Coordinates of C-alpha atoms in Angstrom, one line a residue:
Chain A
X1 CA 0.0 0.0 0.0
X2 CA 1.5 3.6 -1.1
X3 CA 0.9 6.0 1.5
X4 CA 1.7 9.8 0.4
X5 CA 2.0 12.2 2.6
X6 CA -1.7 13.8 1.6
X7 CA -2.8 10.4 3.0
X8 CA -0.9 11.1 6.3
X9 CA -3.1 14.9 6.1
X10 CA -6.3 13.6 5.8
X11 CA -5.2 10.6 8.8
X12 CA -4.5 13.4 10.9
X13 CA -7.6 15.8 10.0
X14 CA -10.0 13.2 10.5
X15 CA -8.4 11.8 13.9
X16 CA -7.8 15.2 15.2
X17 CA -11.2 16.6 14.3
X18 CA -13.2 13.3 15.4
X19 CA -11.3 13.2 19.0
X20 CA -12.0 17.1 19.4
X21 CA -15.5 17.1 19.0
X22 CA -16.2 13.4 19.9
X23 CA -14.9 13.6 23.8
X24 CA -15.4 17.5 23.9
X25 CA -18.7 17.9 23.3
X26 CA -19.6 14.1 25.0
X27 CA -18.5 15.6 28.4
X28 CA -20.4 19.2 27.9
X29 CA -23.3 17.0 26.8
X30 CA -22.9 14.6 30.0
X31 CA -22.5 18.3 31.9
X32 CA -25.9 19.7 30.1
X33 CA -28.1 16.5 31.1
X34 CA -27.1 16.6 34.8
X35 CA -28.0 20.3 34.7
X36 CA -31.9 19.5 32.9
X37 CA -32.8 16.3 35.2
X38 CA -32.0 18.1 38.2
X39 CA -34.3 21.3 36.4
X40 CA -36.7 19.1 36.0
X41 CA -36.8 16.8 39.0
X42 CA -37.2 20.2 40.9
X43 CA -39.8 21.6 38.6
X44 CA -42.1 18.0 39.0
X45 CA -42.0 19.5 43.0
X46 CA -42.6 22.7 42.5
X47 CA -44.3 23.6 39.3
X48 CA -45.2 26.8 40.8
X49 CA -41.1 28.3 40.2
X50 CA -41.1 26.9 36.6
X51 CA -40.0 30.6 35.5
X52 CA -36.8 30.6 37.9
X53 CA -36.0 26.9 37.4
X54 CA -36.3 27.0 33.3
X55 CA -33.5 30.1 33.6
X56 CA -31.2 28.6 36.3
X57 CA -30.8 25.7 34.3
X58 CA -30.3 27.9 30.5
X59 CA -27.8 30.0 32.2
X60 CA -25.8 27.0 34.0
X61 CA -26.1 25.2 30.5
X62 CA -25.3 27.8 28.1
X63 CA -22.0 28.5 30.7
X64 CA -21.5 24.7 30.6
X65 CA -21.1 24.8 27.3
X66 CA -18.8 26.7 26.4
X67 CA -15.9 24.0 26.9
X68 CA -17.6 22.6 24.0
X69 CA -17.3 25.6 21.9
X70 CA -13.4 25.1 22.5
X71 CA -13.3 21.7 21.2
X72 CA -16.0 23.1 18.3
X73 CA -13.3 25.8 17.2
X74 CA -10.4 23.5 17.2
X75 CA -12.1 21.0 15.8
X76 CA -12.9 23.1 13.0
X77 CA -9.4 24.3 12.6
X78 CA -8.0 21.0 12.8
X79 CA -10.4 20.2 9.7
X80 CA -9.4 23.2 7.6
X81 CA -5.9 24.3 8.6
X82 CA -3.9 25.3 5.5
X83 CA -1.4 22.6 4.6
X84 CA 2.3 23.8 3.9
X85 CA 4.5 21.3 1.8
X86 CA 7.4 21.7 4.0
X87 CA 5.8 20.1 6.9
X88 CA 3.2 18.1 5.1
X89 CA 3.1 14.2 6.1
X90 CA 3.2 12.2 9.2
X91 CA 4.6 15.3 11.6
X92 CA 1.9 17.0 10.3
X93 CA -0.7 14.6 11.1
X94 CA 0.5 13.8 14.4
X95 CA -0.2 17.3 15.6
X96 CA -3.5 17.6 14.2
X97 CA -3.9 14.6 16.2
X98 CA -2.3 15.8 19.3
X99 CA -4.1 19.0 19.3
X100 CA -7.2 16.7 19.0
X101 CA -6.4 14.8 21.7
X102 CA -5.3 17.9 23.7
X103 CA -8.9 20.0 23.8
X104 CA -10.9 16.5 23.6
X105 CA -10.1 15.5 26.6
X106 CA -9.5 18.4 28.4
X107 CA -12.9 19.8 27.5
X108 CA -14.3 16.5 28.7
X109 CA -13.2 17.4 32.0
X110 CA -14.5 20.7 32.6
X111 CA -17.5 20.0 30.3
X112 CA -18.5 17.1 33.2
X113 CA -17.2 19.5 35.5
X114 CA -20.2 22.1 34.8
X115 CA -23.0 20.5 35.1
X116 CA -22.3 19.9 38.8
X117 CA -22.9 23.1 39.8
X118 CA -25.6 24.0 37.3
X119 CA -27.7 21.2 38.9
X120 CA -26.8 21.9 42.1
X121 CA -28.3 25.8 41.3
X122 CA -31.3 24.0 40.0
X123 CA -32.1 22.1 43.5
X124 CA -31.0 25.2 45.0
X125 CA -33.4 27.7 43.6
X126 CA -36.5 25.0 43.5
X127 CA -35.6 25.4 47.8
X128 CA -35.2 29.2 48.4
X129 CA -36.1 30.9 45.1
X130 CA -35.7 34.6 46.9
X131 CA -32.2 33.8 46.6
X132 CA -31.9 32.5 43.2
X133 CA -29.6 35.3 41.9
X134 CA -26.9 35.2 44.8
X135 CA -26.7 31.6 43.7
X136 CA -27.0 31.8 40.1
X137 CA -23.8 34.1 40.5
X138 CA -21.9 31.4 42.8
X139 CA -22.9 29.0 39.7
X140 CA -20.9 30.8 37.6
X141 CA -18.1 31.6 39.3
X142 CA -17.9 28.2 40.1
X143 CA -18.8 27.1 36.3
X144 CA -15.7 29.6 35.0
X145 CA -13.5 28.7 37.4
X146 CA -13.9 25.2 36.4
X147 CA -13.2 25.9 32.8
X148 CA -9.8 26.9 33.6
X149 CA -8.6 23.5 32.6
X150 CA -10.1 23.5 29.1
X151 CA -8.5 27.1 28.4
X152 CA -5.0 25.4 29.3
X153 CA -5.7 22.4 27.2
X154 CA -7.0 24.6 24.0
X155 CA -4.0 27.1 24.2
X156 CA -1.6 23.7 23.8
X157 CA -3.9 22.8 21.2
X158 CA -3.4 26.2 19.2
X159 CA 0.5 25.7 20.2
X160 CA 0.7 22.3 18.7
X161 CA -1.6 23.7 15.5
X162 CA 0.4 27.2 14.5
X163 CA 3.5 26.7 16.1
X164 CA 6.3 25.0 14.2
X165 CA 6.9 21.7 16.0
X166 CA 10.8 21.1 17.2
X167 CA 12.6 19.4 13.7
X168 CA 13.8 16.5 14.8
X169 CA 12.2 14.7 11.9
X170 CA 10.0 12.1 12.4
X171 CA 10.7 12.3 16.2
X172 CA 8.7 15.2 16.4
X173 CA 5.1 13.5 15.7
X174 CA 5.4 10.9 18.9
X175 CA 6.1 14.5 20.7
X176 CA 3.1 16.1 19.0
X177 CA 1.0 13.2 20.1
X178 CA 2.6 13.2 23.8
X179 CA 2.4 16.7 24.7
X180 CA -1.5 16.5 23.5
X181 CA -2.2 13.1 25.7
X182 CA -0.4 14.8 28.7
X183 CA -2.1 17.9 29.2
X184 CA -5.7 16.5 27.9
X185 CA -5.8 14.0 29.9
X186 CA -4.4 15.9 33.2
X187 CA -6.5 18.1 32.1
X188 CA -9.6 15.9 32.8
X189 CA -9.8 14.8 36.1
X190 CA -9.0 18.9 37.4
X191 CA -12.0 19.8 35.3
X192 CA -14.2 17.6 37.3
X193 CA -12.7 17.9 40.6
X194 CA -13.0 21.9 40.2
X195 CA -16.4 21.2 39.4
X196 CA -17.6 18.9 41.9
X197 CA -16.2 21.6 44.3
X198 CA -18.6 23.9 42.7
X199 CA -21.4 21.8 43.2
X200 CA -20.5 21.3 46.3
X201 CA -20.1 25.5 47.3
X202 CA -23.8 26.2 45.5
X203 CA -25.2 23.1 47.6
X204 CA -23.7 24.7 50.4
X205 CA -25.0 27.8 49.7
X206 CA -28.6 27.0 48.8
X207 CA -29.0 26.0 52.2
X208 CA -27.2 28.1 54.5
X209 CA -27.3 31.5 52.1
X210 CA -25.8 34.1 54.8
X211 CA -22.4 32.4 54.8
X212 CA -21.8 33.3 51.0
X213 CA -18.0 35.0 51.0
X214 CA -16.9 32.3 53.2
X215 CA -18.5 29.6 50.6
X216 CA -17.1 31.2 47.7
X217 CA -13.9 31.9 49.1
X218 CA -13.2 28.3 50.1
X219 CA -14.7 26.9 46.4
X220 CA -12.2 29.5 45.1
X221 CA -9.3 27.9 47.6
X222 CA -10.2 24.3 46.8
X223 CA -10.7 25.0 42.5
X224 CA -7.3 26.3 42.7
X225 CA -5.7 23.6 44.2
X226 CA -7.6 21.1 42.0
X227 CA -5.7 22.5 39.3
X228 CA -2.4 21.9 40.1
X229 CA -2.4 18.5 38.1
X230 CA -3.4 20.6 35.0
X231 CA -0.5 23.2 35.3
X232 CA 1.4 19.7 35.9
X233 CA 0.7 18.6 32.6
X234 CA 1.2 21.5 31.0
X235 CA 4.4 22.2 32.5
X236 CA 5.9 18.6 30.7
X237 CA 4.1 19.1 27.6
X238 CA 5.5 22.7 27.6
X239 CA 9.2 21.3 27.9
X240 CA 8.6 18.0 25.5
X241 CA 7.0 21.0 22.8
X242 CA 10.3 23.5 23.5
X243 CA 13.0 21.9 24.9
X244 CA 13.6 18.6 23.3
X245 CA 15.5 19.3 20.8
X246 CA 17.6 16.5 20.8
X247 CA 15.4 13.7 20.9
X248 CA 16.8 10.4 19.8
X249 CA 15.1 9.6 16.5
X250 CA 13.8 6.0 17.6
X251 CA 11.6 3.9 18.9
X252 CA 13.5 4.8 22.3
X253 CA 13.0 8.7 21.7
X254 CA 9.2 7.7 20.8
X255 CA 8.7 5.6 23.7
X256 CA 10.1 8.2 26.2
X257 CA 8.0 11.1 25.4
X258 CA 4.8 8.6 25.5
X259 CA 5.6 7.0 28.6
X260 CA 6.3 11.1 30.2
X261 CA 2.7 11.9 29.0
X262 CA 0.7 8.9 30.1
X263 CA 2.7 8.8 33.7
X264 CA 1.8 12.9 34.1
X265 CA -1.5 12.8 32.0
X266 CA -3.3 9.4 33.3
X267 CA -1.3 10.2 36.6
X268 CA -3.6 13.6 37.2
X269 CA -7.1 12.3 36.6
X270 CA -7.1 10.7 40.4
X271 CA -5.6 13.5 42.3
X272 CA -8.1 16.0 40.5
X273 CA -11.1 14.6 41.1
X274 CA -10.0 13.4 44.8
X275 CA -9.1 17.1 45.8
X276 CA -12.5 18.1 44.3
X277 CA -13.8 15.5 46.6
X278 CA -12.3 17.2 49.3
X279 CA -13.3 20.5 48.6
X280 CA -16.4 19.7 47.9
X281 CA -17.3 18.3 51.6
X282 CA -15.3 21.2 52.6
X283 CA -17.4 24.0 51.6
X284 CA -20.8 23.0 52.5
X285 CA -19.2 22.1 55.5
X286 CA -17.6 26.0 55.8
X287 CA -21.3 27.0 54.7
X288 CA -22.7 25.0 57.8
X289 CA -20.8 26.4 60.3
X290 CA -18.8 29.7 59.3
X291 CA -17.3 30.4 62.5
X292 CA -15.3 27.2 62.0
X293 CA -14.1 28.3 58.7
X294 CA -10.3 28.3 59.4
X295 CA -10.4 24.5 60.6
X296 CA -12.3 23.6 57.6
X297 CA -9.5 25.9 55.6
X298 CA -6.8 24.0 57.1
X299 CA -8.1 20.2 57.1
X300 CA -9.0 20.7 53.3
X301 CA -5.5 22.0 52.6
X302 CA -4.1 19.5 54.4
X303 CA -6.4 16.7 52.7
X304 CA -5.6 18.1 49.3
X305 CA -2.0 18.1 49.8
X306 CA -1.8 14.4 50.1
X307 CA -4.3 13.6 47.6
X308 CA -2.0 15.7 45.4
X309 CA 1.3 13.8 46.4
X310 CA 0.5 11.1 43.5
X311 CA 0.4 13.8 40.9
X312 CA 3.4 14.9 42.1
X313 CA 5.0 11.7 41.8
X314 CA 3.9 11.0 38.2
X315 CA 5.1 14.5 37.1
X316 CA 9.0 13.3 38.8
X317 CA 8.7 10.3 37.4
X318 CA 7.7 11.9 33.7
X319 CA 10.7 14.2 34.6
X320 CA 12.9 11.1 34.8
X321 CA 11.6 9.5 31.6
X322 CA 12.7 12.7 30.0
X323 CA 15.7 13.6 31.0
X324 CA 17.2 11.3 33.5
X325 CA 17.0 7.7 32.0
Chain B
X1 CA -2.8 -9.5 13.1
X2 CA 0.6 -9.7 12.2
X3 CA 3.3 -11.5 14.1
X4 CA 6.1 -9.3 16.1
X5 CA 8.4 -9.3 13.3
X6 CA 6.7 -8.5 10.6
X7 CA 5.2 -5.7 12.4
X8 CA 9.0 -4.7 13.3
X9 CA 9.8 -4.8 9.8
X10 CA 7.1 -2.4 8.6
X11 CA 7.8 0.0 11.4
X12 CA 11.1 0.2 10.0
X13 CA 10.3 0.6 6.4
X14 CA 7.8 3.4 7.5
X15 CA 10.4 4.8 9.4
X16 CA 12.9 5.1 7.3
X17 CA 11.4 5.5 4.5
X18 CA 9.6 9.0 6.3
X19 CA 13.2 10.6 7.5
X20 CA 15.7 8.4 5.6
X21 CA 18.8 10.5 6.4
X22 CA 18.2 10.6 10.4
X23 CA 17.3 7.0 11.3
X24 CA 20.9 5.2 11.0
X25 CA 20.1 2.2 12.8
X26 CA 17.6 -0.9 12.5
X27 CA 15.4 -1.2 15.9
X28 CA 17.5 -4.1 18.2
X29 CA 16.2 -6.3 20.9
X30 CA 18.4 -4.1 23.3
X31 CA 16.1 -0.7 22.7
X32 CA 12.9 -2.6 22.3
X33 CA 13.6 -3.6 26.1
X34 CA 14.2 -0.5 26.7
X35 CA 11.6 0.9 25.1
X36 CA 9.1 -1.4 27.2
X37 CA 10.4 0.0 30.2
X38 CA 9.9 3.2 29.5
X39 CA 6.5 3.3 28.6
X40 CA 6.0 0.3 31.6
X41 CA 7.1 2.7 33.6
X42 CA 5.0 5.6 32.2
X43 CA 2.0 3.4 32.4
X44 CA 2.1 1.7 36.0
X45 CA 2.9 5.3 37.6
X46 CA 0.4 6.8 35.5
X47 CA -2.5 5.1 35.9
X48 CA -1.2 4.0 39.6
X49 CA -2.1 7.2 40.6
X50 CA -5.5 7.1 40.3
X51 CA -7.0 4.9 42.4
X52 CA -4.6 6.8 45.2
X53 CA -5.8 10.5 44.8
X54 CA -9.2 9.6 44.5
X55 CA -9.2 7.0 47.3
X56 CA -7.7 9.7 49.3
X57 CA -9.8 12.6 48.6
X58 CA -12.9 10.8 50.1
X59 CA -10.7 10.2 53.2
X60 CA -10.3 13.8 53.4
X61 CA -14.0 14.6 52.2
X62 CA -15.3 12.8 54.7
X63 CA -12.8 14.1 57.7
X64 CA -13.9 17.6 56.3
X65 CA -18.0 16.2 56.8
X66 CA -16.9 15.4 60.4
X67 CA -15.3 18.1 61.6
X68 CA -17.9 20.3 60.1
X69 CA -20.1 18.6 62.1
X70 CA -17.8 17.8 65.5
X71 CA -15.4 20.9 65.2
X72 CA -14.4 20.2 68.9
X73 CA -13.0 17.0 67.5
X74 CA -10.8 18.8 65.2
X75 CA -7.6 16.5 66.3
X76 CA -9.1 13.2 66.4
X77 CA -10.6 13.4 63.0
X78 CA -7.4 15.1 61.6
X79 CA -5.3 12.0 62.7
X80 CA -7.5 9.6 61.5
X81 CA -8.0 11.0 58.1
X82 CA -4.0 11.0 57.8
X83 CA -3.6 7.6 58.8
X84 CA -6.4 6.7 56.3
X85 CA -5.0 8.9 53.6
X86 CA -1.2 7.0 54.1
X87 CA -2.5 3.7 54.0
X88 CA -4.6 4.7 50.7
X89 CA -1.1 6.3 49.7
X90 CA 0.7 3.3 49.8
X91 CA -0.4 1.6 46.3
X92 CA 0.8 5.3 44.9
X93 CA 4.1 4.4 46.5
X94 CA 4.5 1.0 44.8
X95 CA 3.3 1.9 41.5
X96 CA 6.4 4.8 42.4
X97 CA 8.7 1.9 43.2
X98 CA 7.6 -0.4 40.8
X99 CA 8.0 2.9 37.8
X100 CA 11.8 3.9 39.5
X101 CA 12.7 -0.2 39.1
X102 CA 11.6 -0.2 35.8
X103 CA 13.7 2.8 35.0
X104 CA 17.0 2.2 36.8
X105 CA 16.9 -1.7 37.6
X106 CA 15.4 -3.5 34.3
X107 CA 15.9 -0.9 32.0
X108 CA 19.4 -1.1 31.4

């Protein structure tokens, strides 16, 4: 079989553009259902707020969505990105592919990640409706901040598409694909985990509404921290994208830059959604009782910080693949 | 599905025939080994750390539900959610172990 380098274009284009929109908008989509059944479980009780419930659950899905509209854009640049001969082929491919896998799964993430708090609203407002602005407002602070990880995974995405990958020949497409898996899939659990902590902050808040800045603050807190295995991920795929250079030009060089972006990608997903676990407990717990907000601040950093100590050993470890071994 | 070597054999003529001036040398048994280790080592701390951070962050969750609850129990709780949180560590620290031997032990 005779496979031309146009071949190796379409390969990519098709990949790419399939994993974009096929895990991005499947998360969003997964986000965008929880949203609606908690809507309308809430409405089926009281029919009487249908006017407050139907907007709740617009806003928190049109917010939710907009991880989505990342993948949607790179997807469609991935389809129709101008071609030029120099770097048409297999190089080319592979970072149509990685870019793909990049906002894919990243969007997933956050996509999930939104509809937590956009149901959580839609409980909420069905149980106090004279607060249902206050708490549309915590939705989506909560809903942006949980984006975060999908803007880190598109802007590696538009790296990997404009940017000219490192020349080191046919080396260069396993790094293409690597830096894409590490910081999508880091990129997922972080997404979630920041949104579980929103859910948990508007849950908090629906009930025990006069403890607001303390909620918010501690959501804020906790979202941040969640992120760390994100910024992990992009911090190798930033290095495998600008600093290797020198890559071997074999199935050793290949194998290394995989093995650094499954260890740091696949190694984030746990610690992410754990520390949004944690977060999430702690701010309806901080809602509950606000006096005891600096004990709750404390045990949830402390909590966090070991559930974060298993990222931290996949991003050494990815370290070591890369430059040590 | 093809058999190891044929497979070996196309990779080569793909690669080669993609950058033919850069690869020099046919794949041996020596870097596939090494190869293997790598990504084994990739793999086992990758998707070791999973089960870890998520085992870990109900620990926590939970100790945070408590001590909401029981705040003059603060110390108590705090202890037994580390203790918790350690033993959940520990797979984390094998799949660590079990990446580092990989890397420096087998690899070589």
């Amino acid at each position: 079989m005779d496979i031309t380098p146009e071949t190796w274009n379409y390969i990519g284009r098709y990949v790419g553009a399939s994993l974009a929109l096929g895990l991005g908008g499947l998360g969003a989509a997964i986000g965008m259902g929880m949203a609606g059944a908690e809507a309308n479980r809430a409405m089926m009780k009281q029919p009487s707020k249908h006017s407050d419930l139907l907007r709740t659950m617009l806003l928190g899905q049109a917010v939710g969505g907009s991880p989505s509209i990342f993948a949607l854009v790179v997807g469609l640049l991935i389809l129709f990105l101008p071609v030029n001969e120099s770097t048409s082929g297999m190089v080319f491919a592979s970072t149509l592919i990685g870019a793909g896998l990049a906002v894919g799964l990243g969007c997933f993430g956050s996509g999930v990640g939104c509809g937590f708090p956009a149901a959580q609203a839609c409980s909420g407002v069905a149980r106090n409706p004279k607060k249902s602005t206050a708490l549309t407002s915590t939705m989506m602070i909560g809903q942006a901040l949980a984006q975060s990880p999908s803007i880190f995974a598109t802007i590696v995405a538009l790296i990997l598409l404009f940017l000219p990958t490192p020349s080191v020949g046919i080396a260069s497409a396993g790094i293409a694909i690597a830096a894409g898996l590490s910081m999508g899939a880091s990129a997922l659990g972080p997404g979630l985990g920041s949104g579980i902590t929103a859910g948990g902050a508007v849950k908090g808040q629906s009930d025990w509404p006069q403890s607001r800045s303390i909620t918010v603050r501690t959501m804020m807190i906790g979202q941040a921290i969640c992120d760390t295995p994100a910024i992990f991920g992009m911090l190798v795929s930033f290095i495998m994208l600008f600093t290797l250079q020198d890559l071997e030009v074999s199935i050793i060089g290949f194998s290394k830059v995989m093995a650094a972006a499954i260890a740091v990608g696949i190694g984030g997903i746990g610690p992410g959604i754990g520390c949004g676990i944690v977060s999430e407990t702690s701010c309806e717990a901080s809602a509950k009782k606000p006096e005891h907000d600096a004990l709750m601040l404390r045990t949830m950093l402390i909590g966090q910080a070991v559930s974060q100590s298993t990222a931290i050993y996949a991003l050494i470890i990815a370290l070591v693949i890369l430059f040590v071994v | 599905m093809m058999d190891p070597a044929t497979l070996l054999a196309v990779l080569e003529t793909t690669l080669s025939q993609a950058d033919a001036d850069v690869v020099e040398s046919a794949i041996t048994g020596k870097d596939l080994i090494k190869a293997g280790a790598l990504m084994g080592a990739g793999i086992c701390m990758g998707f070791g750390a999973i089960g870890p951070g998520i085992g870990e962050g109900f620990a926590a969750g939970k100790a945070c539900e408590a001590i909401g609850r029981a705040p003059e129990e603060a110390g108590l709780l705090t202890r037994t959610m580390l203790i918790g949180q350690a033993v959940s560590e520990s797979t984390g620290i094998y799949s660590l172990v079990v990446a580092l031997l990989m890397l420096f032990v087998v690899g070589v």
